[in-house]
Coordinates of C-alpha atoms in Angstrom, one line a residue:
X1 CA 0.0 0.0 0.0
X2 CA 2.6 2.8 -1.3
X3 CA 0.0 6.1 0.2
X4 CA 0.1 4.3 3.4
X5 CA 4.0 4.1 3.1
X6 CA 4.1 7.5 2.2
X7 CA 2.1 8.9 5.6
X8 CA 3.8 10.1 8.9
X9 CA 4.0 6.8 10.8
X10 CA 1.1 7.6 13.7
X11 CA -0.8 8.5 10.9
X12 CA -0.7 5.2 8.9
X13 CA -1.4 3.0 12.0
X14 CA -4.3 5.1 12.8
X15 CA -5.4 4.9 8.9
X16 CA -4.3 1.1 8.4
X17 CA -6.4 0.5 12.1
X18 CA -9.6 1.8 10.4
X19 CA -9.3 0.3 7.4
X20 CA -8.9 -3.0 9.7
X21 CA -12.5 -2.0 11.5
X22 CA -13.9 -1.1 7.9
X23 CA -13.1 -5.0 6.6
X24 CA -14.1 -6.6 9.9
X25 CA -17.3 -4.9 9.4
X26 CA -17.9 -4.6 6.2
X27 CA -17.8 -9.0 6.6
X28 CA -20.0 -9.2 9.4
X29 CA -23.3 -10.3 7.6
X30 CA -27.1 -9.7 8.7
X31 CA -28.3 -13.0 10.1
X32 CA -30.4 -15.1 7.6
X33 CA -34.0 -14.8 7.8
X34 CA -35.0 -18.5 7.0
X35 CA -36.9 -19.7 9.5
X36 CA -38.5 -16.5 10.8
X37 CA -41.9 -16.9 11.5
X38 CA -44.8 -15.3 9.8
X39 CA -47.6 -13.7 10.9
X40 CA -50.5 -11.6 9.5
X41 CA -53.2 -8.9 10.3
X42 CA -56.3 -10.1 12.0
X43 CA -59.4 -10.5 9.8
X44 CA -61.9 -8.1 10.1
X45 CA -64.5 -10.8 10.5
X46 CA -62.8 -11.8 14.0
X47 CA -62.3 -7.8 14.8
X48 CA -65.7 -7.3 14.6
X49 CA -66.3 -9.6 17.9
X50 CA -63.7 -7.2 19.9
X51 CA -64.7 -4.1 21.8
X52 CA -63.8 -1.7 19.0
X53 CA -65.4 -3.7 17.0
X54 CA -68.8 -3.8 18.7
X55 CA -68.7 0.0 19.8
X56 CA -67.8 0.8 15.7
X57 CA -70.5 -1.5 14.1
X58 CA -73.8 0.6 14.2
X59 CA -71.7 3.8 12.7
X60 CA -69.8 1.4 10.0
X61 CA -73.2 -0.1 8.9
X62 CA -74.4 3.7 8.5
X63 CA -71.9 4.6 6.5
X64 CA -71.0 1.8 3.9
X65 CA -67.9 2.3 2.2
X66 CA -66.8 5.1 3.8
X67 CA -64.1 5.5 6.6
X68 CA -64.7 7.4 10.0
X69 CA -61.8 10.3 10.2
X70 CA -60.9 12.7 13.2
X71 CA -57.7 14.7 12.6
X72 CA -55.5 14.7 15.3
X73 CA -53.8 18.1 15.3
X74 CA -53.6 18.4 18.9
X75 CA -50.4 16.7 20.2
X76 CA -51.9 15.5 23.5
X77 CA -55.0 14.1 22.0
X78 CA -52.4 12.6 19.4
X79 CA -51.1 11.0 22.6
X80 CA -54.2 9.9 24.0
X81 CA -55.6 8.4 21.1
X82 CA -52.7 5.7 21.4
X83 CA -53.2 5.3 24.7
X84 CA -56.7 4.6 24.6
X85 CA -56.3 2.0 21.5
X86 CA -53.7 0.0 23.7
X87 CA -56.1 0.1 26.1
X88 CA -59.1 -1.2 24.5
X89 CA -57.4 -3.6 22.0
X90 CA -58.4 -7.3 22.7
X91 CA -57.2 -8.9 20.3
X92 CA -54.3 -7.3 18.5
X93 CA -51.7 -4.4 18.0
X94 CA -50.1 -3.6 14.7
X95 CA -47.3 -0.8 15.2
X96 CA -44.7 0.7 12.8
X97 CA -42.7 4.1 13.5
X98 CA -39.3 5.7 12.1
X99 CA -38.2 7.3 15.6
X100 CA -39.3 5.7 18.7
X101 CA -37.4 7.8 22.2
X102 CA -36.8 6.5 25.4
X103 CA -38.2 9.7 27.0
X104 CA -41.3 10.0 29.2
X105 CA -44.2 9.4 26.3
X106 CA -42.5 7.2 24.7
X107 CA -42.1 4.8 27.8
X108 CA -45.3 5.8 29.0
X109 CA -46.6 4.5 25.5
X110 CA -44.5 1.1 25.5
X111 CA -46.0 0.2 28.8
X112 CA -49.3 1.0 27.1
X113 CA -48.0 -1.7 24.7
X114 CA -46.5 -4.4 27.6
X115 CA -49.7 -3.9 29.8
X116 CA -51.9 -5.2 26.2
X117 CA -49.6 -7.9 25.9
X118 CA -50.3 -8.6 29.5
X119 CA -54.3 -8.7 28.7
X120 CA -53.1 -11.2 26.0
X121 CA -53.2 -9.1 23.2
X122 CA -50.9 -10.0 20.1
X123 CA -48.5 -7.1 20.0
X124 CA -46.1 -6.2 16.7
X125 CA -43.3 -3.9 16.9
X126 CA -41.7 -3.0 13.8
X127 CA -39.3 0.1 14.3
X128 CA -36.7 1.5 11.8
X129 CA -33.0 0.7 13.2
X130 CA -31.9 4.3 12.5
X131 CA -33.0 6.0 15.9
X132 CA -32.2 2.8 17.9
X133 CA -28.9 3.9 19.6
X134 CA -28.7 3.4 23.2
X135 CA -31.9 1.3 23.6
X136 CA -30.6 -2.2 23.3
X137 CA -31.5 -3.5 26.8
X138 CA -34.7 -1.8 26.7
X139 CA -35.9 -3.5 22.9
X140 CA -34.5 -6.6 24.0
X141 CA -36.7 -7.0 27.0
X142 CA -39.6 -5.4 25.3
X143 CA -39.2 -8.6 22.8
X144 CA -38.6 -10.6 25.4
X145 CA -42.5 -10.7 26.5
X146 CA -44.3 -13.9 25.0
X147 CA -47.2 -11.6 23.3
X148 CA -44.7 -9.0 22.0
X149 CA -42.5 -9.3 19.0
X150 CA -40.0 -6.5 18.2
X151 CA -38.6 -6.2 14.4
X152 CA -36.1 -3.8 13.4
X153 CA -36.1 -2.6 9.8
X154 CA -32.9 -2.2 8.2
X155 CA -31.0 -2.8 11.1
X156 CA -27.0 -1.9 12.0
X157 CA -24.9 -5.2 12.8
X158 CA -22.7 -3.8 14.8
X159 CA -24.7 -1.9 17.6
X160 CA -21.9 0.9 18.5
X161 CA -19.7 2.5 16.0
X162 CA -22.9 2.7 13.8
X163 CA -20.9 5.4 11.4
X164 CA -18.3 2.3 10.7
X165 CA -21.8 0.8 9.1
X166 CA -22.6 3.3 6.6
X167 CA -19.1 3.3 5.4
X168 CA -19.3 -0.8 4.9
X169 CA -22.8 -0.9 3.9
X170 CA -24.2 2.9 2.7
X171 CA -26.5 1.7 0.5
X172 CA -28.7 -0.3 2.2
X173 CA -28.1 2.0 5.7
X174 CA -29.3 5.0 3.9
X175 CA -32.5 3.8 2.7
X176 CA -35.0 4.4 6.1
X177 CA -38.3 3.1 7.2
X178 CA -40.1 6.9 7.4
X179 CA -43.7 5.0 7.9
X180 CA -46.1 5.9 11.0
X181 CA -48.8 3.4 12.0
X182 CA -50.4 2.7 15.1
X183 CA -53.3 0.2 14.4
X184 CA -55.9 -1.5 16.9
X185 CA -57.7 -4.7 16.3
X186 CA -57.7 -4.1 12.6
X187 CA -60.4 -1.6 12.7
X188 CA -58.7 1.8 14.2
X189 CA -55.5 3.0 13.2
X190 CA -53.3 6.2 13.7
X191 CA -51.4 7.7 10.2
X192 CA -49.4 10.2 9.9
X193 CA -46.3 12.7 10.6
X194 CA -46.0 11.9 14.2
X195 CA -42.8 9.9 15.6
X196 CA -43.0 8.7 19.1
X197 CA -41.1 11.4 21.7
X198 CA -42.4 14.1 23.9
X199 CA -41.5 16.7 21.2
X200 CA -44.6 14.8 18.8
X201 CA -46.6 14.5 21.9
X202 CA -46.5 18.2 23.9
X203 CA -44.5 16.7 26.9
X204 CA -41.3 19.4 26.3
X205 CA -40.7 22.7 26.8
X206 CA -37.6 22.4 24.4
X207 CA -38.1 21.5 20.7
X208 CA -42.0 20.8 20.5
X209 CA -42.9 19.8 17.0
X210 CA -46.5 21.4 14.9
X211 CA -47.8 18.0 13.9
X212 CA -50.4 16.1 11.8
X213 CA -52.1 12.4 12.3
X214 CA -55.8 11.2 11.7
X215 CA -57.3 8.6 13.4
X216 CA -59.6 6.2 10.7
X217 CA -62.0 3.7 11.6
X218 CA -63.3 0.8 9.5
X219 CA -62.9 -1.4 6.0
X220 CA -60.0 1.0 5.2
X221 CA -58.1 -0.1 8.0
X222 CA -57.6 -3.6 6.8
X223 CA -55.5 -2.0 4.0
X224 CA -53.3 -0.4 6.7
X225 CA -52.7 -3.5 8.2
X226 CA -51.9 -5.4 5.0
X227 CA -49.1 -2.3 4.5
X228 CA -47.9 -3.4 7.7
X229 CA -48.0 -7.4 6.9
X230 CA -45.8 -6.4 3.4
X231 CA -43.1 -4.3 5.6
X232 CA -43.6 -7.4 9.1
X233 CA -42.3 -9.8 6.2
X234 CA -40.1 -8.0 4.4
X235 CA -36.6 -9.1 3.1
X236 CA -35.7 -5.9 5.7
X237 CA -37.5 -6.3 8.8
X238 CA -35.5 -8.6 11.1
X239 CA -36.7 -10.5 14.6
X240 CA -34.7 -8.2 17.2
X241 CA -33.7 -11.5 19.0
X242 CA -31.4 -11.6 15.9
X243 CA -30.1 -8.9 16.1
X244 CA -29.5 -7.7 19.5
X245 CA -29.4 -10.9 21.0
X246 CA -31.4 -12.4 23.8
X247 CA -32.9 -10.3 26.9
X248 CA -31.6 -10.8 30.3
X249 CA -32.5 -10.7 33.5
X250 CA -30.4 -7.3 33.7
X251 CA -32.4 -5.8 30.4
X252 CA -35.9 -7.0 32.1
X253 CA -34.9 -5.2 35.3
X254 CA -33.7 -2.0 33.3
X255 CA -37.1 -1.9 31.4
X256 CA -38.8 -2.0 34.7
X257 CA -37.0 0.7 36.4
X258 CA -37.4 2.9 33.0
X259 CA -41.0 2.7 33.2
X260 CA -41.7 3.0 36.9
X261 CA -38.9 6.0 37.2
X262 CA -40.5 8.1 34.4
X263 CA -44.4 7.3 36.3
X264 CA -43.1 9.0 39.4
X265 CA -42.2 12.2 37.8
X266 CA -43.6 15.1 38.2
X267 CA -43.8 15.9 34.8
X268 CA -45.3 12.7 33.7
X269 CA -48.1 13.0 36.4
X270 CA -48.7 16.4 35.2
X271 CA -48.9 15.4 31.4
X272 CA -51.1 12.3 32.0
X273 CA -53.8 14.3 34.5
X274 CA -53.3 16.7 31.2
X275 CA -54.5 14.2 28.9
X276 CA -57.0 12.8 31.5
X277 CA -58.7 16.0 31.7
X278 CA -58.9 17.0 27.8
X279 CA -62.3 16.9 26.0
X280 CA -60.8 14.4 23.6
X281 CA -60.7 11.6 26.3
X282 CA -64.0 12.5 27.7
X283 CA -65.8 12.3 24.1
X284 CA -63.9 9.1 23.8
X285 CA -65.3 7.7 26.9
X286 CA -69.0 8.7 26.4
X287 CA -69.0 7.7 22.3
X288 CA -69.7 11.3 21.4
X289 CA -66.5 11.6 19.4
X290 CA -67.3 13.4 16.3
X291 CA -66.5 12.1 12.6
X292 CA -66.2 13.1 9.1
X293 CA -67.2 10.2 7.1
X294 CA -64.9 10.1 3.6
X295 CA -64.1 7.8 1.3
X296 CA -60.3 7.1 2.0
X297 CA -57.2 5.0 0.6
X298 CA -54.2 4.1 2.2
X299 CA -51.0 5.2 0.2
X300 CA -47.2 3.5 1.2
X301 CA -44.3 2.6 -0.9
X302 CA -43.7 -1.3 -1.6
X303 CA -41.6 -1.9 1.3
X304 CA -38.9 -3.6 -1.4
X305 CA -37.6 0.5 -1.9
X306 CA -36.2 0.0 1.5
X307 CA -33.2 -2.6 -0.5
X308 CA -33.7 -0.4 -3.6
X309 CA -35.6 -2.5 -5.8
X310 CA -38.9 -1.1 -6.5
X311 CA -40.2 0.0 -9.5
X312 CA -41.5 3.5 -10.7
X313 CA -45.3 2.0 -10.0
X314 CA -44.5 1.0 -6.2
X315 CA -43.6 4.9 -5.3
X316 CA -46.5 6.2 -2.7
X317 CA -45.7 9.5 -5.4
X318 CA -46.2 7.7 -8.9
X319 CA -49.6 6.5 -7.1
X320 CA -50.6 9.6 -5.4
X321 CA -49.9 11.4 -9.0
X322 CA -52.5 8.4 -11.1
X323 CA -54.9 8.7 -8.3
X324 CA -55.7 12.3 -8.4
X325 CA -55.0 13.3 -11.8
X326 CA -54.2 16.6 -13.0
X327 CA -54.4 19.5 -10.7
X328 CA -57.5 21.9 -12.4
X329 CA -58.1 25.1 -9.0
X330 CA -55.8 25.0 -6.5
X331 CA -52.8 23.4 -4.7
X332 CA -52.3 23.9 -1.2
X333 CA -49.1 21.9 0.3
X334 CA -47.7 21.4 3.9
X335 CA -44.2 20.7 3.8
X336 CA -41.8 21.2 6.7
X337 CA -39.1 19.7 4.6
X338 CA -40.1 21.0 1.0
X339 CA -36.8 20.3 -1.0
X340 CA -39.0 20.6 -4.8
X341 CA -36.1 19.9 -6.9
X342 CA -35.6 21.3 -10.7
X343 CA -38.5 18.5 -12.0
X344 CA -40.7 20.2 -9.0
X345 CA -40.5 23.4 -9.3
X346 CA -41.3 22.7 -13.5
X347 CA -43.9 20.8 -12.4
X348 CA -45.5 23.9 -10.4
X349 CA -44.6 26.3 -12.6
X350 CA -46.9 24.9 -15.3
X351 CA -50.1 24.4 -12.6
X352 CA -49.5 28.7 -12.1
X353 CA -49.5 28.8 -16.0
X354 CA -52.7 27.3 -16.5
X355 CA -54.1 29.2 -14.0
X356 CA -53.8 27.2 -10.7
X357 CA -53.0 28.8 -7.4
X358 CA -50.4 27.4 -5.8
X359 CA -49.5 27.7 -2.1
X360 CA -46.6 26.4 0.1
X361 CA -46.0 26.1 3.7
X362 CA -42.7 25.1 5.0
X363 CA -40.3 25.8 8.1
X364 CA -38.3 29.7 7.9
X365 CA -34.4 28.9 8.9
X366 CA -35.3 30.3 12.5
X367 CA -37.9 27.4 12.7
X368 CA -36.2 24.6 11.5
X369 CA -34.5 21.6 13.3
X370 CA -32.6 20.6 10.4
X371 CA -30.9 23.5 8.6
X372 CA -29.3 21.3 6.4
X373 CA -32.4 20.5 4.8
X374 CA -33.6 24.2 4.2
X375 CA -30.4 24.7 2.3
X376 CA -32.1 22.8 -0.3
X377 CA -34.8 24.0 -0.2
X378 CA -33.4 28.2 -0.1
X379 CA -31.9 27.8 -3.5
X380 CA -35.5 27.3 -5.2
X381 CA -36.9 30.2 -3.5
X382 CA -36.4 32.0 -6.3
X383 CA -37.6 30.0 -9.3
X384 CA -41.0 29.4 -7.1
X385 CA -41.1 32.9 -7.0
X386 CA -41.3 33.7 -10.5
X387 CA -43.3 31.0 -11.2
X388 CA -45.9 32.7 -9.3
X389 CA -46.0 29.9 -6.1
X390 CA -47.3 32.0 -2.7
X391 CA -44.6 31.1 0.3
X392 CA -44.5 30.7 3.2
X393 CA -42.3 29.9 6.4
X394 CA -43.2 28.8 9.7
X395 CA -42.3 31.2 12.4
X396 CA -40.7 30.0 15.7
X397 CA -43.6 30.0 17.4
X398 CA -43.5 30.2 21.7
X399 CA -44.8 33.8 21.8
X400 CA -48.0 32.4 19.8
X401 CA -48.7 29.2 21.8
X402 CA -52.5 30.2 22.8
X403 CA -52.5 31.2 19.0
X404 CA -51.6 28.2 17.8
X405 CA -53.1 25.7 19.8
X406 CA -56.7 27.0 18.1
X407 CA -55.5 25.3 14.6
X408 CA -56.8 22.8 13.5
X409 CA -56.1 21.5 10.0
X410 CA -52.1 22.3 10.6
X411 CA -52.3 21.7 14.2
X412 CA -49.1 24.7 14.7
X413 CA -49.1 24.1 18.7
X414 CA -44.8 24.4 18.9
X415 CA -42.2 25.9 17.9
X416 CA -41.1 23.9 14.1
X417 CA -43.5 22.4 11.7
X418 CA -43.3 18.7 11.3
X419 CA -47.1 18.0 9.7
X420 CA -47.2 16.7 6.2
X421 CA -50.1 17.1 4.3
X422 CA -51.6 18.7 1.0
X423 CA -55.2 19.3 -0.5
X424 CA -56.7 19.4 -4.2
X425 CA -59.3 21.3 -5.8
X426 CA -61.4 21.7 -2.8
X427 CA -62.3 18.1 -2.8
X428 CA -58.7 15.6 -2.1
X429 CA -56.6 15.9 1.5
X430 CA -53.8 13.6 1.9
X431 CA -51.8 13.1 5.4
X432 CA -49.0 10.9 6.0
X433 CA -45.5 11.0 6.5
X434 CA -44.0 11.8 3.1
X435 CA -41.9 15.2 2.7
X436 CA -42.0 16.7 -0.7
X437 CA -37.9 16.0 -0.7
X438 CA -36.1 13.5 -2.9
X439 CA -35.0 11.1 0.3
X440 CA -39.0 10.5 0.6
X441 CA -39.4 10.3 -2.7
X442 CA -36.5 7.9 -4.0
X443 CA -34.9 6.5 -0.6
X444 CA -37.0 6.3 2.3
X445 CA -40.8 4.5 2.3
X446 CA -43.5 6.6 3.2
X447 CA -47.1 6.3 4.2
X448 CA -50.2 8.3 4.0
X449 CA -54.2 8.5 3.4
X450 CA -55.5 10.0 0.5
X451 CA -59.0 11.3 1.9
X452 CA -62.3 12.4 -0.4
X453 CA -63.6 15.0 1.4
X454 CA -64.7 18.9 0.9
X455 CA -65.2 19.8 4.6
X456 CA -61.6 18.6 5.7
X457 CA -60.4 20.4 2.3
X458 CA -62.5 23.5 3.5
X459 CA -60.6 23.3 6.4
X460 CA -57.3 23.3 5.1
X461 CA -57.9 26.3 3.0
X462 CA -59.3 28.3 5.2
X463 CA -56.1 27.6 7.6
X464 CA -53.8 29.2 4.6
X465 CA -56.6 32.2 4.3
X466 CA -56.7 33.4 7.7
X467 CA -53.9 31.9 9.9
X468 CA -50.7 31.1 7.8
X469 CA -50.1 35.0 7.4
X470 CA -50.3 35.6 10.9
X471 CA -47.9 32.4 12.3
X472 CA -45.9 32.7 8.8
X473 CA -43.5 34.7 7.4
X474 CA -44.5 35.5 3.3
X475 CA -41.9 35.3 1.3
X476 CA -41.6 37.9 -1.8
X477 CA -39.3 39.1 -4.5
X478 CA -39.0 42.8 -4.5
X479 CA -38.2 44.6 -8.0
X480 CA -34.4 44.0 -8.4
X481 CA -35.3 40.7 -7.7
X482 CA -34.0 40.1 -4.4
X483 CA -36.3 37.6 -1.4
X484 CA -37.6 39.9 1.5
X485 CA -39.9 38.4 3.8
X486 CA -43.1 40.0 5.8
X487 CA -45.5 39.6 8.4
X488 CA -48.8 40.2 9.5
X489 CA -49.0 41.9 13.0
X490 CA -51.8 44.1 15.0
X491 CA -49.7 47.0 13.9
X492 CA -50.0 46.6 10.5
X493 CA -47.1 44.7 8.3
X494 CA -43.3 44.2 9.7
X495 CA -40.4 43.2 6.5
X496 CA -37.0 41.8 6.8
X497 CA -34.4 42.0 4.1
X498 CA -32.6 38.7 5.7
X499 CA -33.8 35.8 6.9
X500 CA -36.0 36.6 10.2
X501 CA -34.7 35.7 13.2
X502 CA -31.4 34.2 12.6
X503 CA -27.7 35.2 12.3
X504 CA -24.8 35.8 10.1
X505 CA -23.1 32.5 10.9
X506 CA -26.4 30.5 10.3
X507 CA -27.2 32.1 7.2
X508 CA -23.6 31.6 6.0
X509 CA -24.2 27.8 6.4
X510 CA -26.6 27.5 5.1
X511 CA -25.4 28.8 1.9
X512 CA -22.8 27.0 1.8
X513 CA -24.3 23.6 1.9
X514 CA -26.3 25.2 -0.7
X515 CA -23.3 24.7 -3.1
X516 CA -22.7 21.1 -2.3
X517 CA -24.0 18.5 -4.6
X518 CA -26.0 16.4 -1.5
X519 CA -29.6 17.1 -2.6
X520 CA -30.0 13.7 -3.4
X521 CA -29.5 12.8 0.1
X522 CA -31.7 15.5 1.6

């Protein structure tokens, strides 16, 4: 190896000792998946004899064909909602989520889980291996319960070091599992942006994420869970035995602590008698929890993109796009991670030609928790611009909390935009997890509902009319053709000539990245 020869001697140890780790890993193969054991969705004739099922029959039969929605804007109702389905599922619980913390929801919610098990219902666990660090003990005892079985998607082989496993194995590592399910006794189920962590579920005062899901009750629902049978037996979704090896006594005891430590805290008791108290759970309780009845279709890539083989015909986008058709009024889009790339931004430009009014909302730089992204996004601010798209950027929202907590199509209750969702002509609404970016488009899978309805389109608009310009900066090209952004206040309308609420340094970054040819990973 001459370039090695040709290194100071501390530096070719150190180089020749990473190559060494590169090898070792790069040969240490995921485990074979022969005699894993299959499993499927329960069948909607046997869900109908479980609690949900009996409480859900008289307003099914009322409304043939069509699907039961309640958005879930709120973040604490979000919360509950999950809560409530552990609670009352007999039979069994169908899970799937990109990020899954260790932090006071998210334990509270995988006791939620344990305690159904406990009652005996059938619990599946499929979580994407990206967000995993740290919680080995705490997955393997989780799988270690007999009614509980934990698969990781994608997963790293070797646990620490996980950076040594993109280097060996980048392709595969970099394709992610961006799905959110959450589905009860095959006839209630939870889609859309939310991860599981107190900034999804209002239980932080740091980062608190504006968020999206709906809950959907009946037939539609068994198309959720057959999305989650295609990922469960998957040529990437791996038993977590295999992977992180079996639980021990240590790991059970460590689970138990987690959960029991995070119950006595004060800030747990003070979310849960939150949640206790809201409407939500009280309409809940007393079947007087209101519905828009829609005709809805579940959306998801084939899970096979997660290897990379999937063709143009198993994209959630290639079916959203046959599905709806041409665009004819209006196009109202809720990004907070809109990268629209050249073939986007075309692709808008000609709705505005023919007439179409376009109008996006996505996080300002001040807003953002990944400034990374917006750099890909900034350097198409202009083309939407001319093209005649209306823009605008999330504010950084504390001062507006009462504000905000009264929305309820984009549900803006925090401080950075997270919900994804998009309406059509007055009549289509879709919410899931895809971002208008290339990463949900060509590498991660992504899953949404595509719903039929006027009133929840209504809705939608009339958030962009009357409270986007007053939690949003506009974004606007002045004569020389230069981006200046403004804002609607009770004393008439502020401007800013750089991006609100952020410094030199930031800014600078961002531009930077800008230059860097990494969209494709965005």
């Amino acid at each position: 190896m001459p370039l090695l020869k040709r290194l100071p001697r501390p530096v070719g140890l150190l180089a020749v000792l990473v190559l060494a780790l590169v090898l070792v890993i790069g040969c240490a193969a995921l485990p074979s998946l022969e005699n894993r054991e299959p499993s499927w969705a329960l069948p909607q004739d046997q869900a109908r004899e479980t609690r949900i099922g009996r409480s859900a029959s008289e307003p099914l039969a009322a409304h043939p064909g069509l699907a039961g929605i309640h958005p879930l804007p709120n973040a604490r109702e979000a919360f509950a909602t999950r809560v409530l389905m552990a609670q009352m599922a007999d039979r069994t619980l169908d899970v799937q989520y990109y990020i899954w913390r260790a932090d006071t929801t998210g334990l509270l919610l995988l006791d939620a889980l344990i305690q159904a098990a406990d009652r005996g219902v059938r619990v599946r666990l499929l979580l994407d291996d990206m967000n995993t660090a740290g919680l080995d003990p705490l997955l393997r005892a989780a799988d270690a319960h007999p009614n509980l079985d934990l698969r990781l998607f994608n997963p790293f082989v070797v646990r620490s070091a996980r950076w040594m496993g993109f280097v060996s194995d980048f392709s595969r590592l970099n394709r992610r599992m961006h799905n959110k399910s959450f589905t009860a006794d095959n006839l209630i189920s939870v889609v859309g942006g939310r991860n599981v962590g107190d900034e999804y579920f209002g239980a932080t005062e740091d980062v608190l994420f504006s968020d999206l899901d709906v809950m959907v009750a009946g037939e539609v629902v068994s198309e959720v869970s057959s999305d989650f049978d295609r990922y469960w037996g998957s040529a990437s979704s791996y038993p977590a035995e295999l992977i992180l090896g079996a639980a021990s006594q240590v790991d059970r005891d460590h689970l138990d602590d987690a959960i029991r430590e995070v119950r006595q805290t004060e800030r747990a008791r003070d979310y849960l008698r939150a949640v206790e108290r809201s409407d939500f759970v009280r309409e809940v309780r007393e079947s007087d929890l209101q519905l828009e009845w829609a005709r809805t279709r579940v959306f998801s890539d084939a899970p096979g993109k997660g290897l990379g083989y999937v063709e143009e015909d198993g994209l959630l986008s290639s079916q959203l796009s046959e599905t709806i058709g041409p665009v004819n009024r209006q196009f109202n889009l809720v990004s907070p991670y809109f990268i629209p790339t050249e073939t986007g931004v075309a692709a808008l430009r000609r709705m505005t030609e023919r007439g179409i009014r376009v109008r996006v909302l996505t996080n300002s730089l001040s807003a953002t928790d990944v400034a990374i992204v917006h750099s890909g996004y900034a350097r198409y601010r202009e083309d939407l611009l001319e093209a005649g798209i209306e823009l605008y950027e999330m504010k950084p929202l504390p001062e507006h909390a009462e504000m905000a907590r009264t929305i309820d199509s984009v549900g803006a209750s925090a401080t950075s935009l997270h919900a994804k969702t998009f309406e059509v002509d007055g009549n289509w609404v879709f919410v899931g997890s895809y971002n208008f970016d290339p990463r949900s488009n060509d590498l991660n899978t992504e899953l949404g509902f595509l719903i039929e309805s006027p009133n929840l389109a209504r809705q939608l608009v009339a958030t962009f009319d009357e409270t986007v310009p007053k939690l949003a900066y506009r974004v606007r090209l002045d004569d020389d053709g230069d981006l200046y952004w403004t804002s609607e206040t009770d004393d008439g309308t502020e401007r800013w000539d750089t991006e609100p609420g952020t410094g030199w340094f930031k800014r600078f970054s961002v531009g930077f990245f800008s230059l860097l040819p990494i969209e494709g990973l965005l």
